[in-house]
Short mmCIF file of N, CA and C in Angstrom, two decimals:
data_model
loop_
_atom_site.label_atom_id
_atom_site.label_comp_id
_atom_site.label_asym_id
_atom_site.label_seq_id
_atom_site.Cartn_x
_atom_site.Cartn_y
_atom_site.Cartn_z
N LEU A 1 121.96 70.31 98.85
CA LEU A 1 121.71 71.39 99.87
C LEU A 1 120.34 71.31 100.19
N ALA A 2 120.10 71.34 101.47
CA ALA A 2 118.73 71.48 102.02
C ALA A 2 118.47 72.74 102.74
N GLY A 3 117.36 73.36 102.54
CA GLY A 3 117.04 74.61 103.27
C GLY A 3 115.89 74.42 104.25
N THR A 4 115.72 75.53 104.95
CA THR A 4 114.54 75.54 105.87
C THR A 4 113.38 76.27 105.22
N ARG A 5 112.26 75.59 105.26
CA ARG A 5 111.17 76.27 104.59
C ARG A 5 110.12 76.67 105.83
N ILE A 6 109.84 77.96 105.79
CA ILE A 6 108.87 78.58 106.77
C ILE A 6 107.53 78.58 106.04
N ILE A 7 106.55 77.98 106.78
CA ILE A 7 105.21 77.91 106.23
C ILE A 7 104.21 78.71 107.14
N CYS A 8 103.57 79.68 106.59
CA CYS A 8 102.62 80.52 107.34
C CYS A 8 101.27 80.42 106.71
N ASP A 9 100.15 80.41 107.42
CA ASP A 9 98.98 80.36 106.72
C ASP A 9 98.43 81.89 106.57
N ARG A 10 97.50 81.99 105.66
CA ARG A 10 96.93 83.26 105.15
C ARG A 10 96.54 84.13 106.33
N LYS A 11 95.70 83.62 107.16
CA LYS A 11 95.21 84.30 108.30
C LYS A 11 96.25 84.99 109.09
N PHE A 12 97.28 84.26 109.46
CA PHE A 12 98.45 84.81 110.20
C PHE A 12 99.10 86.01 109.50
N LEU A 13 99.25 85.74 108.20
CA LEU A 13 100.01 86.84 107.47
C LEU A 13 99.13 88.14 107.42
N LEU A 14 97.80 87.94 107.22
CA LEU A 14 96.94 89.10 107.19
C LEU A 14 96.89 89.84 108.52
N GLU A 15 96.96 89.10 109.64
CA GLU A 15 97.09 89.64 110.96
C GLU A 15 98.27 90.41 111.15
N CYS A 16 99.40 89.98 110.66
CA CYS A 16 100.69 90.57 110.77
C CYS A 16 100.74 91.96 110.06
N LYS A 17 99.94 92.11 108.93
CA LYS A 17 99.93 93.31 108.23
C LYS A 17 99.34 94.42 109.01
N ASN A 18 98.41 94.17 109.94
CA ASN A 18 97.73 95.10 110.73
C ASN A 18 98.36 95.30 112.12
N SER A 19 99.45 94.71 112.38
CA SER A 19 100.08 94.80 113.72
C SER A 19 100.73 96.16 113.93
N PRO A 20 100.78 96.64 115.10
CA PRO A 20 101.51 97.97 115.28
C PRO A 20 102.96 98.00 114.82
N ALA A 21 103.57 96.81 115.01
CA ALA A 21 104.99 96.66 114.61
C ALA A 21 105.27 96.77 113.19
N ALA A 22 104.19 96.35 112.37
CA ALA A 22 104.39 96.51 110.91
C ALA A 22 104.07 98.00 110.37
N ARG A 23 103.50 98.78 111.19
CA ARG A 23 103.05 100.14 110.72
C ARG A 23 104.07 101.11 111.13
N THR A 24 105.06 100.95 111.90
CA THR A 24 105.98 101.81 112.31
C THR A 24 107.42 101.37 111.82
N PRO A 25 108.19 102.34 111.26
CA PRO A 25 109.52 101.92 110.74
C PRO A 25 110.38 101.70 111.90
N PRO A 26 111.48 100.82 111.67
CA PRO A 26 112.48 100.57 112.74
C PRO A 26 113.10 101.97 113.15
N CYS A 27 113.44 102.03 114.47
CA CYS A 27 114.02 103.25 115.01
C CYS A 27 115.41 103.58 114.38
N CYS A 28 116.20 102.55 114.00
CA CYS A 28 117.44 102.84 113.42
C CYS A 28 117.58 102.83 112.00
N LEU A 29 116.45 102.94 111.28
CA LEU A 29 116.42 102.89 109.82
C LEU A 29 117.04 104.19 109.29
N PRO A 30 118.02 104.21 108.35
CA PRO A 30 118.56 105.54 107.88
C PRO A 30 117.62 106.13 106.84
N GLN A 31 117.69 107.43 106.75
CA GLN A 31 116.89 108.09 105.87
C GLN A 31 117.64 108.24 104.51
N THR A 32 117.27 107.50 103.57
CA THR A 32 117.91 107.37 102.26
C THR A 32 116.86 107.86 101.22
N PRO A 33 117.17 109.10 100.65
CA PRO A 33 116.12 109.65 99.67
C PRO A 33 116.01 108.77 98.54
N GLY A 34 114.77 108.47 98.21
CA GLY A 34 114.39 107.65 97.09
C GLY A 34 114.30 106.19 97.43
N VAL A 35 114.68 105.77 98.72
CA VAL A 35 114.57 104.48 99.17
C VAL A 35 113.60 104.41 100.36
N THR A 36 114.09 104.96 101.42
CA THR A 36 113.22 104.93 102.67
C THR A 36 112.40 106.15 102.80
N SER A 37 112.69 107.15 102.00
CA SER A 37 111.83 108.48 102.07
C SER A 37 111.82 108.88 100.56
N LEU A 38 110.90 109.79 100.26
CA LEU A 38 110.85 110.32 98.96
C LEU A 38 112.04 111.14 98.57
N ALA A 39 112.60 111.08 97.40
CA ALA A 39 113.70 111.83 96.93
C ALA A 39 113.29 113.29 96.91
N GLN A 40 114.23 114.21 97.19
CA GLN A 40 113.97 115.68 97.22
C GLN A 40 113.40 116.15 95.84
N SER A 41 113.90 115.54 94.68
CA SER A 41 113.39 115.96 93.42
C SER A 41 111.93 115.41 93.23
N SER A 42 111.65 114.23 93.83
CA SER A 42 110.32 113.82 93.80
C SER A 42 109.29 114.70 94.41
N LEU A 43 109.73 115.29 95.61
CA LEU A 43 108.82 116.19 96.29
C LEU A 43 108.62 117.39 95.48
N VAL A 44 109.58 118.00 94.82
CA VAL A 44 109.46 119.09 93.91
C VAL A 44 108.54 118.75 92.79
N LYS A 45 108.67 117.60 92.14
CA LYS A 45 107.79 117.22 90.96
C LYS A 45 106.42 117.02 91.49
N LEU A 46 106.12 116.46 92.76
CA LEU A 46 104.84 116.42 93.19
C LEU A 46 104.15 117.73 93.43
N GLU A 47 104.88 118.69 93.83
CA GLU A 47 104.37 120.02 94.01
C GLU A 47 104.02 120.65 92.70
N GLU A 48 104.99 120.47 91.69
CA GLU A 48 104.67 121.08 90.45
C GLU A 48 103.38 120.50 89.73
N LEU A 49 103.30 119.14 89.98
CA LEU A 49 102.02 118.47 89.31
C LEU A 49 100.82 118.95 90.05
N LYS A 50 100.91 119.17 91.34
CA LYS A 50 99.73 119.60 92.10
C LYS A 50 99.31 121.06 91.68
N GLU A 51 100.31 121.89 91.48
CA GLU A 51 99.93 123.27 91.06
C GLU A 51 99.39 123.31 89.51
N ARG A 52 99.99 122.39 88.67
CA ARG A 52 99.49 122.39 87.32
C ARG A 52 98.01 121.87 87.39
N ASN A 53 97.78 120.73 88.14
CA ASN A 53 96.39 120.30 88.16
C ASN A 53 95.40 121.31 88.68
N GLU A 54 95.76 122.16 89.74
CA GLU A 54 94.96 123.12 90.25
C GLU A 54 94.72 124.21 89.25
N SER A 55 95.71 124.60 88.49
CA SER A 55 95.52 125.61 87.49
C SER A 55 94.68 125.13 86.30
N GLU A 56 94.79 123.97 85.96
CA GLU A 56 93.86 123.39 84.92
C GLU A 56 92.36 123.34 85.39
N GLU A 57 92.17 122.95 86.56
CA GLU A 57 90.91 122.95 87.23
C GLU A 57 90.24 124.41 87.22
N ALA A 58 91.06 125.34 87.37
CA ALA A 58 90.58 126.81 87.53
C ALA A 58 90.01 127.24 86.14
N VAL A 59 90.45 126.70 85.10
CA VAL A 59 90.10 127.22 83.75
C VAL A 59 89.36 126.04 83.09
N PRO A 60 87.96 125.97 83.36
CA PRO A 60 87.05 124.81 82.91
C PRO A 60 86.98 124.73 81.43
N GLY A 61 86.83 125.77 80.69
CA GLY A 61 86.69 125.97 79.22
C GLY A 61 87.94 125.48 78.41
N GLU A 62 89.11 125.43 79.01
CA GLU A 62 90.33 125.19 78.28
C GLU A 62 90.59 123.67 78.15
N GLN A 63 91.10 123.18 77.07
CA GLN A 63 91.39 121.72 76.87
C GLN A 63 92.68 121.48 77.57
N PRO A 64 92.84 120.38 78.33
CA PRO A 64 94.08 119.92 79.01
C PRO A 64 95.09 119.62 77.88
N ARG A 65 96.35 120.02 78.17
CA ARG A 65 97.42 119.79 77.34
C ARG A 65 97.98 118.39 77.55
N ALA A 66 98.63 117.73 76.61
CA ALA A 66 99.22 116.51 76.68
C ALA A 66 100.53 116.64 77.47
N ALA A 67 100.82 115.75 78.43
CA ALA A 67 102.07 115.83 79.19
C ALA A 67 103.18 115.48 78.33
N ALA A 68 104.28 116.34 78.50
CA ALA A 68 105.63 116.13 77.81
C ALA A 68 106.38 114.94 78.40
N PRO A 69 106.96 114.13 77.60
CA PRO A 69 107.77 113.00 78.18
C PRO A 69 108.89 113.34 78.92
#
């Protein structure tokens, strides 16, 4: 079996990374939580971590607790 090999140089690939087409998602891309967008539970966890970090920064003399697994 023979296949087709596509060869691109480094400069071309780096230019593609910065193109406007590479920066916008396709218009027909479905919203799948955890795949194409953050999962709802991930958003809640991010908010909890943010609040915990802000509360730890508010009390400078207290030692930070180890994170539970």
